[in-house]
Coordinates of C-alpha atoms and ligand atoms in Angstrom, one line a residue:
M1 CA -0.4 -0.1 0.3
T2 CA 1.4 3.5 -0.9
V3 CA 1.9 5.8 1.5
F4 CA 0.8 9.8 1.1
L5 CA 0.6 11.7 4.3
P6 CA -1.0 14.6 3.7
A7 CA 0.3 18.1 5.2
V8 CA -0.3 22.0 4.6
E9 CA 3.8 23.1 5.4
P10 CA 6.2 21.3 4.5
T11 CA 8.2 19.4 7.7
L12 CA 12.0 19.6 7.6
P13 CA 14.3 18.0 6.2
A14 CA 13.1 18.7 2.8
S15 CA 13.1 15.3 0.4
E16 CA 16.2 15.4 -1.7
V17 CA 13.6 15.2 -4.9
V18 CA 9.9 16.4 -4.8
W19 CA 7.2 15.8 -7.4
H20 CA 6.1 18.5 -9.0
F21 CA 2.3 19.1 -9.8
A22 CA 2.3 22.5 -12.3
F23 CA -0.6 23.5 -14.1
V24 CA -0.9 25.9 -17.2
T25 CA -4.6 27.1 -17.8
G26 CA -5.5 24.2 -15.9
K27 CA -3.7 21.3 -17.7
L28 CA -1.1 19.6 -16.5
L29 CA 2.3 19.4 -17.5
V30 CA 4.4 16.5 -18.6
P31 CA 7.4 15.8 -20.3
D32 CA 7.3 16.1 -24.2
E33 CA 8.5 12.7 -24.1
A34 CA 7.4 11.3 -21.0
N35 CA 5.2 7.5 -20.6
L36 CA 3.7 8.6 -17.6
Q37 CA 3.8 4.9 -16.5
L38 CA 7.6 5.2 -16.3
L39 CA 8.0 8.5 -15.1
T40 CA 10.2 8.9 -12.5
V41 CA 11.1 11.3 -9.7
S42 CA 14.5 12.3 -11.4
Q43 CA 12.2 13.8 -13.8
T44 CA 10.5 16.9 -12.2
L45 CA 11.1 20.0 -12.0
F46 CA 11.5 22.9 -10.1
M47 CA 9.7 25.9 -11.2
P48 CA 10.9 28.7 -9.3
S49 CA 8.3 31.0 -11.4
A50 CA 5.7 29.5 -9.8
Q51 CA 2.4 32.3 -9.0
S52 CA 1.2 30.0 -7.0
R53 CA 2.4 27.2 -5.0
H54 CA 1.1 24.8 -2.1
Y55 CA 2.6 22.5 -0.1
L56 CA 0.4 18.8 -0.4
G57 CA 2.1 16.3 1.7
R58 CA 4.7 13.2 1.5
L59 CA 4.4 10.1 -1.4
E60 CA 7.0 7.9 0.2
G61 CA 8.8 10.4 1.4
I62 CA 8.9 12.4 -1.3
D63 CA 7.6 16.0 -1.5
C64 CA 5.0 16.8 -3.5
W65 CA 3.9 20.3 -4.5
A66 CA 1.1 22.2 -6.4
S67 CA 1.8 25.1 -8.7
V68 CA -0.1 27.4 -11.8
L69 CA 2.9 28.4 -13.9
P70 CA 1.9 31.5 -16.8
A71 CA 3.8 28.9 -19.4
E72 CA 4.6 25.9 -20.8
P73 CA 8.5 25.5 -19.9
V74 CA 10.5 24.3 -23.1
G75 CA 10.8 20.5 -23.0
W76 CA 7.0 20.4 -21.3
K77 CA 3.5 20.3 -22.5
A78 CA 0.3 20.7 -21.1
V79 CA -2.5 18.3 -21.2
P80 CA -5.8 17.8 -20.3
L81 CA -5.8 16.4 -16.2
R82 CA -8.1 13.3 -17.2
A83 CA -6.4 12.4 -19.8
A84 CA -2.9 12.2 -17.8
M85 CA -4.4 11.1 -14.5
M86 CA -5.5 8.0 -16.9
Q87 CA -2.0 7.3 -17.8
M88 CA -0.6 7.4 -14.5
P89 CA 0.2 5.4 -11.9
E90 CA -2.4 5.4 -9.5
P91 CA -0.9 6.7 -6.4
L92 CA 0.3 9.8 -8.3
M93 CA -2.4 10.0 -10.2
M94 CA -4.4 10.6 -6.2
V95 CA -2.1 12.9 -5.8
A96 CA -2.8 14.5 -8.6
A97 CA -5.9 15.2 -8.5
R98 CA -5.3 16.6 -5.2
A99 CA -3.2 18.5 -6.5
A100 CA -5.8 20.1 -9.3
Q101 CA -8.6 20.5 -6.1
V102 CA -5.9 22.8 -4.5
L103 CA -5.3 24.8 -7.2
E104 CA -8.8 25.1 -8.2
W105 CA -9.9 26.3 -4.9
D106 CA -7.2 29.0 -4.3
R107 CA -8.2 30.4 -7.6
A108 CA -11.9 30.4 -7.0
H109 CA -11.4 32.2 -3.4
R110 CA -9.1 34.4 -3.7
Y111 CA -11.9 37.0 -2.7
C112 CA -14.6 36.6 0.1
G113 CA -17.7 35.5 -0.9
A114 CA -19.5 37.7 1.8
C115 CA -17.6 41.1 1.6
A116 CA -15.5 40.8 -1.6
T117 CA -12.4 41.3 0.7
P118 CA -8.9 39.7 -0.9
T119 CA -8.2 36.6 1.3
E120 CA -5.4 35.6 2.8
I121 CA -4.0 31.9 3.5
R122 CA -4.5 30.7 6.9
T123 CA -1.6 28.9 8.3
G124 CA -2.0 25.5 10.0
E125 CA -5.0 24.9 7.4
R126 CA -6.0 24.6 4.2
A127 CA -8.3 27.3 4.2
R128 CA -8.6 30.8 3.0
V129 CA -9.6 33.5 5.3
C130 CA -11.0 37.2 5.2
P131 CA -9.2 39.8 7.3
A132 CA -12.3 41.8 7.5
C133 CA -15.5 39.9 8.3
G134 CA -13.2 36.2 9.4
H135 CA -15.4 34.5 6.6
I136 CA -12.8 31.0 5.9
V137 CA -13.3 28.9 3.0
Y138 CA -11.6 25.8 3.2
P139 CA -11.4 23.4 -0.6
R140 CA -14.7 22.8 -1.8
L141 CA -15.7 19.2 -1.9
S142 CA -19.2 17.8 -3.4
P143 CA -20.5 14.6 -2.7
A144 CA -22.6 12.9 -5.5
M145 CA -23.8 9.5 -5.4
M146 CA -23.2 6.6 -8.0
A147 CA -25.8 3.9 -7.7
L148 CA -25.4 0.1 -9.8
V149 CA -28.9 -1.0 -9.9
W150 CA -29.0 -5.2 -10.9
R151 CA -31.8 -6.9 -10.9
G152 CA -31.0 -11.1 -10.8
E153 CA -28.2 -11.5 -13.6
E154 CA -28.8 -8.1 -15.1
L155 CA -27.7 -4.8 -14.6
L156 CA -29.1 -0.8 -14.9
L157 CA -26.6 0.7 -17.0
A158 CA -27.1 4.1 -19.1
R159 CA -25.4 6.8 -21.2
S160 CA -25.4 10.3 -20.4
P161 CA -24.8 12.8 -22.9
G162 CA -21.3 13.4 -23.5
F163 CA -20.3 9.8 -22.7
A164 CA -17.9 8.3 -24.9
P165 CA -19.6 6.8 -27.6
G166 CA -21.0 3.1 -27.3
I167 CA -20.2 3.7 -23.4
Y168 CA -22.8 2.7 -20.8
S169 CA -22.3 3.2 -16.9
A170 CA -23.8 3.3 -13.4
L171 CA -26.2 6.4 -12.7
A172 CA -24.8 9.0 -11.1
G173 CA -26.1 11.9 -9.4
F174 CA -25.0 15.0 -7.0
V175 CA -26.4 15.1 -3.3
E176 CA -28.7 17.7 -2.6
A177 CA -28.2 20.0 0.8
G178 CA -30.2 18.3 3.9
E179 CA -30.1 14.8 1.6
S180 CA -28.6 11.8 3.3
I181 CA -26.1 9.8 0.5
E182 CA -28.9 7.4 0.8
D183 CA -31.3 9.2 -0.1
C184 CA -30.0 10.9 -3.0
V185 CA -29.5 7.5 -4.0
V186 CA -33.2 6.4 -4.2
R187 CA -34.4 9.9 -5.3
E188 CA -31.6 10.3 -8.6
V189 CA -32.5 6.4 -9.5
A190 CA -35.6 7.8 -9.7
E191 CA -35.2 10.5 -11.4
E192 CA -33.1 9.5 -13.9
V193 CA -34.8 6.2 -14.9
G194 CA -37.9 6.2 -13.2
V195 CA -37.0 2.5 -10.6
T196 CA -37.2 1.9 -7.5
V197 CA -34.2 0.4 -5.4
R198 CA -33.8 -1.2 -1.8
N199 CA -31.0 -3.1 -0.2
L200 CA -28.0 -0.1 -0.6
R201 CA -24.9 -1.5 -0.2
Y202 CA -21.9 0.8 0.0
Y203 CA -18.8 -0.2 -2.1
G204 CA -16.0 2.7 -1.9
S205 CA -15.5 5.9 -2.7
Q206 CA -13.1 8.2 -4.8
S207 CA -12.4 11.7 -5.2
W208 CA -13.0 13.1 -8.5
P209 CA -11.5 16.4 -9.2
F210 CA -13.7 17.3 -12.4
P211 CA -13.8 19.9 -10.4
H212 CA -14.5 18.7 -7.0
S213 CA -16.7 16.0 -6.2
L214 CA -16.5 13.0 -4.0
M215 CA -17.9 9.9 -5.6
V216 CA -19.7 7.5 -3.1
A217 CA -21.0 4.6 -4.8
F218 CA -23.6 1.5 -3.8
T219 CA -25.2 -1.2 -6.0
A220 CA -28.8 -1.3 -5.2
E221 CA -31.5 -4.0 -5.7
W222 CA -34.3 -3.2 -8.1
V223 CA -37.9 -3.3 -7.0
S224 CA -39.9 -1.9 -9.4
G225 CA -40.5 0.1 -12.3
E226 CA -40.0 -0.4 -15.8
I227 CA -37.0 2.3 -17.2
V228 CA -38.2 5.8 -17.9
P229 CA -35.0 7.9 -19.4
Q230 CA -35.2 11.6 -17.5
E231 CA -34.8 13.9 -21.0
G232 CA -32.1 15.9 -20.9
E233 CA -29.9 13.5 -18.4
I234 CA -30.3 9.9 -19.8
E235 CA -29.6 9.8 -23.4
A236 CA -30.2 5.8 -23.3
A237 CA -30.7 3.0 -20.3
G238 CA -31.4 -0.4 -20.4
W239 CA -31.1 -3.3 -18.4
F240 CA -27.3 -6.0 -19.6
P241 CA -27.1 -9.1 -19.1
I242 CA -23.9 -9.8 -16.6
D243 CA -22.4 -11.9 -19.9
A244 CA -24.0 -9.2 -22.5
L245 CA -22.3 -5.6 -21.0
P246 CA -22.6 -2.7 -23.7
G247 CA -18.8 -1.0 -23.4
I248 CA -18.2 0.4 -19.8
P249 CA -15.8 2.6 -18.3
P250 CA -12.0 1.3 -17.6
R251 CA -11.0 1.0 -13.6
F252 CA -9.8 4.4 -14.1
S253 CA -12.7 5.5 -12.6
I254 CA -14.7 4.2 -9.0
S255 CA -17.6 3.2 -11.8
G256 CA -15.2 1.1 -13.9
H257 CA -14.4 -0.7 -11.1
L258 CA -17.6 -1.0 -9.5
I259 CA -19.6 -2.6 -12.8
R260 CA -16.6 -4.7 -13.0
D261 CA -16.8 -6.3 -9.2
T262 CA -20.5 -6.4 -9.2
V263 CA -20.4 -8.8 -12.4
A264 CA -17.9 -10.9 -10.2
A265 CA -20.2 -10.7 -7.0
I266 CA -22.9 -12.0 -8.9
R267 CA -21.7 -14.7 -10.4
D268 CA -20.0 -15.8 -7.3
G269 CA -23.1 -15.5 -5.6
S270 CA -22.4 -13.4 -2.8
L271 CA -24.7 -10.2 -3.9
R272 CA -28.2 -10.7 -2.3
Ligands
ZN301 ZN1 -15.1 39.3 3.9

C-alpha cells in the first residue's frame, strides 16, 4: 500500500527530490516525450516562476507540490488532467487529483464571497480567510452518489449526453443540501430512470477532481418500475445481462471498478 501523508506545510528536512504537479491554464504539465507509467522522480522539475504554490504532503517520503505556471516551459507540454491521470500509476494519479483541487479552490477564492475583501492563506490548515469579516473557505467538495442497480443477473446501465460513443455506466448524481447519500441514491435513481430500489450496499468512494466531486458508490437492488430515461439527463438506459455488457468505463474511474466487481459478485453469488 502506497503511503501518502497529507500536510499543509513541509517538514524539514525536505526530500532530495520532489514531485511537482504544475498546471498551465488548468492543464497538467508533463514532459514532451513522457510515458507517464515510467516517470520517475528524477524527471521532476523545480519551478521558481510559479504564480501560486501549495504544499500537498509526502508520497512515500517524497515532497509533493502543486503550482500554477504562466506558460509551458521548454520540453514540457500541458495536457488535460483526465488524459494525464489515465496514464499515471494510481498513487501519482491521486496526488495529481489532489493538486488540481487545491489549485482550483485557491483560484476561485481569492476574494471573500461575503464582503469581497481579498482573502489570505490561513496558516496551519488548508483554508483561506477574510481579514475583514473572518469568513473562512476550505477546499470545496461536492459529494455525489453512484448507483449500480441490479436485478437477478442483469445490470441497469445508462448513457449521459457527453459519454464516449458506445459507453454505458452506473447512474450518478449530486447530493442535495439536507439530504443523506442514501436518500440521494433513491431519489436520483427514481428521477433518472424511474425505478425504485432497496438493499443499498456501500461499495467505495473516489475523489474525482472534475472539478471537486467525491463519488460515493453503491449497489442497489431493483424493486419495481420500468425504465423511463430522464429527458436531457439520460440519453439511453437498459438492462444488460452480466455476460453481454455494452462498453463500460475503464478501471481508472470508480464506475469501472464498481461494474466489474459487481459482475464478479453476481457470478459468485455474494450479491444478494
Ligand atoms: Zn469577508
